[in-house]
Structure formats: structure tokens, C-alpha cells
Coordinates of C-alpha atoms in Angstrom, one line a residue:
M1 CA 0.0 0.0 0.0
L2 CA 0.9 3.7 -0.1
F3 CA 2.0 4.0 3.5
N4 CA 5.3 2.1 3.5
A5 CA 8.2 3.2 5.6
E6 CA 9.7 5.5 3.0
L7 CA 6.4 7.3 2.4
R8 CA 5.9 7.6 6.2
N9 CA 9.2 9.5 6.4
D10 CA 8.1 11.8 3.5
V11 CA 4.8 12.5 5.2
E12 CA 6.5 13.3 8.4
A13 CA 8.9 15.6 6.5
F14 CA 5.9 17.6 5.3
D15 CA 4.1 17.5 8.6
S16 CA 3.5 20.8 10.3
N17 CA 5.5 19.7 13.2
S18 CA 8.6 19.8 11.0
T19 CA 7.9 23.4 10.0
A20 CA 10.0 24.5 13.0
K21 CA 13.1 22.8 11.6
R22 CA 12.7 24.3 8.2
M23 CA 12.1 27.8 9.7
G24 CA 15.1 27.3 12.0
R25 CA 17.3 26.4 9.0
R26 CA 16.2 29.6 7.2
I27 CA 16.8 31.8 10.3
R28 CA 20.3 30.3 10.7
S29 CA 21.1 30.8 7.1
I30 CA 20.1 34.4 7.0
R31 CA 21.7 35.2 10.4
T32 CA 25.1 33.8 9.4
A33 CA 24.9 35.5 6.0
K34 CA 24.4 38.8 7.9
N35 CA 27.4 37.9 10.2
L36 CA 25.3 38.0 13.3
S37 CA 25.9 35.7 16.3
Q38 CA 23.0 34.1 18.1
A39 CA 23.5 36.4 21.0
E40 CA 23.4 39.5 18.7
L41 CA 20.2 38.4 17.1
G42 CA 18.8 37.6 20.5
E43 CA 19.6 41.1 21.7
L44 CA 17.8 42.6 18.7
I45 CA 14.6 40.6 19.4
G46 CA 14.8 40.7 23.2
L47 CA 15.8 37.1 23.8
N48 CA 18.9 35.2 24.9
A49 CA 21.1 33.2 22.6
D50 CA 19.7 29.9 24.0
R51 CA 16.2 30.8 22.8
V52 CA 17.6 31.7 19.3
Q53 CA 19.5 28.4 19.3
K54 CA 16.3 26.6 20.1
Y55 CA 14.5 28.3 17.2
E56 CA 17.4 27.5 14.8
N57 CA 17.5 23.9 15.8
G58 CA 13.7 23.5 15.4
I59 CA 13.2 22.7 19.0
R60 CA 10.8 25.7 19.3
K61 CA 8.8 27.3 16.6
P62 CA 8.4 31.1 16.8
K63 CA 4.9 32.4 17.0
T64 CA 3.7 34.9 14.4
D65 CA 4.7 38.1 16.4
M66 CA 8.1 36.7 17.1
L67 CA 8.5 35.6 13.5
I68 CA 7.9 39.1 12.4
N69 CA 10.3 40.4 15.0
I70 CA 13.0 38.1 13.8
A71 CA 12.4 39.0 10.2
N72 CA 12.6 42.7 11.0
A73 CA 15.8 42.2 13.1
L74 CA 17.4 40.4 10.1
G75 CA 16.1 43.0 7.6
V76 CA 14.1 40.4 5.6
S77 CA 10.5 39.6 4.7
A78 CA 8.7 37.2 7.0
Y79 CA 8.1 35.1 3.8
A80 CA 11.9 34.4 3.8
I81 CA 11.5 32.5 7.1
M82 CA 8.1 30.8 7.0
D83 CA 7.0 27.9 4.9
P84 CA 5.8 29.4 1.6
D85 CA 2.0 29.5 0.9
I86 CA 1.9 28.6 -2.7
T87 CA -1.7 29.8 -3.1
T88 CA -0.5 33.4 -3.3
Y89 CA 1.8 34.9 -5.9
D90 CA 4.3 36.1 -3.3
G91 CA 4.3 32.7 -1.6
A92 CA 4.8 31.0 -4.9
M93 CA 7.8 33.2 -5.6
Y94 CA 9.3 32.2 -2.2
A95 CA 8.6 28.5 -3.1
M96 CA 10.6 29.0 -6.3
F97 CA 13.4 30.8 -4.4
E98 CA 13.5 27.7 -2.1
L99 CA 13.7 25.3 -5.1
E100 CA 16.5 27.4 -6.5
H101 CA 18.4 27.1 -3.2
L102 CA 17.7 23.4 -2.5
F103 CA 17.6 21.9 -6.0
N104 CA 19.6 24.3 -8.2
M105 CA 16.6 25.3 -10.2
E106 CA 17.3 28.1 -12.6
I107 CA 15.4 31.0 -14.2
E108 CA 16.1 31.3 -17.9
E109 CA 15.2 33.9 -20.6
Q110 CA 13.3 32.5 -23.5
E111 CA 13.3 33.7 -27.1
D112 CA 10.7 35.7 -29.0
G113 CA 9.8 37.9 -26.0
K114 CA 8.3 35.0 -24.0
P115 CA 8.4 35.3 -20.2
P116 CA 11.3 33.7 -18.3
R117 CA 10.9 30.0 -17.4
F118 CA 11.9 28.1 -14.3
C119 CA 13.8 24.9 -14.9
L120 CA 16.3 22.3 -13.7
S121 CA 20.0 23.3 -14.0
A122 CA 22.3 21.2 -16.2
N123 CA 24.4 20.3 -13.2
H124 CA 21.8 18.9 -11.0
T125 CA 21.4 15.3 -9.8
E126 CA 20.0 12.6 -12.0
E127 CA 17.5 11.8 -9.2
M128 CA 15.6 15.0 -9.8
Y129 CA 16.0 14.8 -13.6
S130 CA 14.4 11.3 -13.7
R131 CA 11.3 12.6 -11.7
M132 CA 11.0 15.6 -14.0
E133 CA 11.3 13.5 -17.1
E134 CA 8.6 11.2 -15.9
W135 CA 6.3 14.1 -15.1
Y136 CA 7.0 15.7 -18.5
K137 CA 6.1 12.4 -20.2
V138 CA 2.8 12.2 -18.4
Y139 CA 2.1 15.9 -18.9
T140 CA 2.7 15.9 -22.7
Q141 CA 0.7 12.7 -23.1
T142 CA -2.2 14.3 -21.2
K143 CA -1.9 17.4 -23.4
S144 CA -2.1 15.3 -26.6
Q145 CA -5.1 13.4 -25.2
L146 CA -6.9 16.6 -24.4
E147 CA -6.2 18.0 -27.9
A148 CA -7.7 14.8 -29.4
A149 CA -10.7 14.7 -27.1
T150 CA -14.1 15.2 -28.7
S151 CA -16.2 16.0 -25.7
D152 CA -16.1 17.8 -22.3
E153 CA -16.8 14.5 -20.6
E154 CA -13.8 12.9 -22.3
R155 CA -11.6 15.9 -21.3
E156 CA -12.8 15.6 -17.7
E157 CA -11.8 11.9 -17.6
I158 CA -8.4 12.7 -19.0
M159 CA -7.8 15.5 -16.5
M160 CA -9.0 13.2 -13.7
S161 CA -6.5 10.6 -14.7
Y162 CA -3.7 13.2 -14.7
R163 CA -4.7 14.5 -11.3
M164 CA -4.8 11.0 -10.0
W165 CA -1.2 10.5 -11.2
Q166 CA -0.3 13.6 -9.2
W167 CA -2.3 12.7 -6.2
T168 CA -0.9 9.2 -5.9
Y169 CA 2.7 10.2 -6.7
P170 CA 5.2 8.6 -6.1
K171 CA 3.1 5.5 -6.1
A172 CA 2.2 6.2 -9.8
L173 CA 5.9 6.3 -10.6
V174 CA 6.6 3.1 -8.8
D175 CA 3.6 1.4 -10.6
E176 CA 4.9 2.6 -14.0
T177 CA 8.4 1.2 -13.2
D178 CA 6.8 -2.1 -12.1
K179 CA 4.6 -2.3 -15.2
A180 CA 7.6 -1.7 -17.5
H181 CA 9.5 -4.5 -15.6
R182 CA 6.6 -6.9 -16.0
K183 CA 6.2 -6.0 -19.7
A184 CA 9.9 -6.7 -20.2
Q185 CA 9.6 -10.1 -18.5
L186 CA 6.6 -11.0 -20.6
Q187 CA 8.4 -9.9 -23.8
K188 CA 11.3 -12.3 -22.9
Q189 CA 8.8 -15.1 -22.5
I190 CA 7.1 -14.2 -25.8
D191 CA 10.4 -14.2 -27.6
K192 CA 11.4 -17.6 -26.1
L193 CA 8.0 -19.1 -27.1
Q194 CA 8.4 -17.6 -30.6
Q195 CA 11.9 -19.1 -30.9
M196 CA 10.5 -22.5 -29.8
K197 CA 7.7 -22.2 -32.4
D198 CA 10.1 -21.3 -35.1
E199 CA 12.2 -24.3 -34.3
L200 CA 9.2 -26.6 -34.5
D201 CA 8.1 -25.0 -37.8
S202 CA 11.6 -25.7 -39.3

């Protein structure tokens, strides 16, 4: 089923309880870039270095007012510290900043006056490339099916299939790999049977 050990770890990584660790990582990154010690940041926000350390280690999560105080003390937007809310334009921008930082995504200019695009960098790991390639394959296949669809009902079914791929990811990816493996095994058996048939015919 979906909830194997690896997926459990992924779910826990996205769980709100781990938000404190992600926020702490961002606070530490900005603080060190600004050449501030934990004690100096603490003094700016009216706390001791121990409390700052707890925030940075994810042991404690700053409440909204404290989050704003920390951001002001560091001279940054609160968006730079909190988990991005991708339902807003600014939140989506900060999500893309995070992708640039964590996965070396790049923003590139396009030809013919088209708007810039966000994409994987050439030097990134194969791990991310393989995932993006699989998504691209499903995405382009879905676009082709939508263009060939002859009714709204058919288009809805195609979109539902695409959403289910996304909603069940990475299970969908595992299923595709398993399907490809089984097809390869069946093809070997077919080839072997065909060879036996050819030998009998001759």
C-alpha cells in the first residue's frame, strides 16, 4: 500500500511539526549571512542566545509576532523564514526561491519575448531529472489526449486521470516502473516461445 516506511518519512517531513526545523534552517542561514551571532540576534529581538538556538535547531517554533520580530531584526521579509504559501503569488515566488536554493533550479530567458521560465539546471542530480522527465512524459501525453478529445466528458476523464497521477505520486511512478519491468519479463517469455515455435516449424 501507499503507506510504506519511506512514504511515512516523507509525510513526516511535510508534517506541520517539522515546520520549526525548516524555519530554523532559514533563520540560521540568514543570520550567518548577515554575520550576526545568536547572541546578537537575541539582543535585537529581546531574547537570549539559548532561545535563538532553540529556534534555529527547530526545538521551538516562533509564534507569528516573534517571527515578524526576527524577520525585522534580520532585515528580511517574514516570507523568507516561513514555509511558503503557494496559493499566493508572493508565496509561490518564495517557493521558487527555495527550489533554486535546495535543488539548483534556474530561471532562464526565452526567445521571442516569451516570459522567463523556471527549470532544472544542467548540473543537477539525475535523481531530480528522472522525476521531472517522468512528469514531462505524463504531462505531454495528457496534453495530446486533451487535444484529441471530442467531448467535455472525455476531457474531464483525461484530467481526472492526470490529477490521480499527481495525487498518488510517487506510487504512480513506482507502478509505472513495475509495469515496465513486467512487460519486459513478458516480452522475454514471448520471444522464447516464438523461438520454440520457429524451431518446431523448421
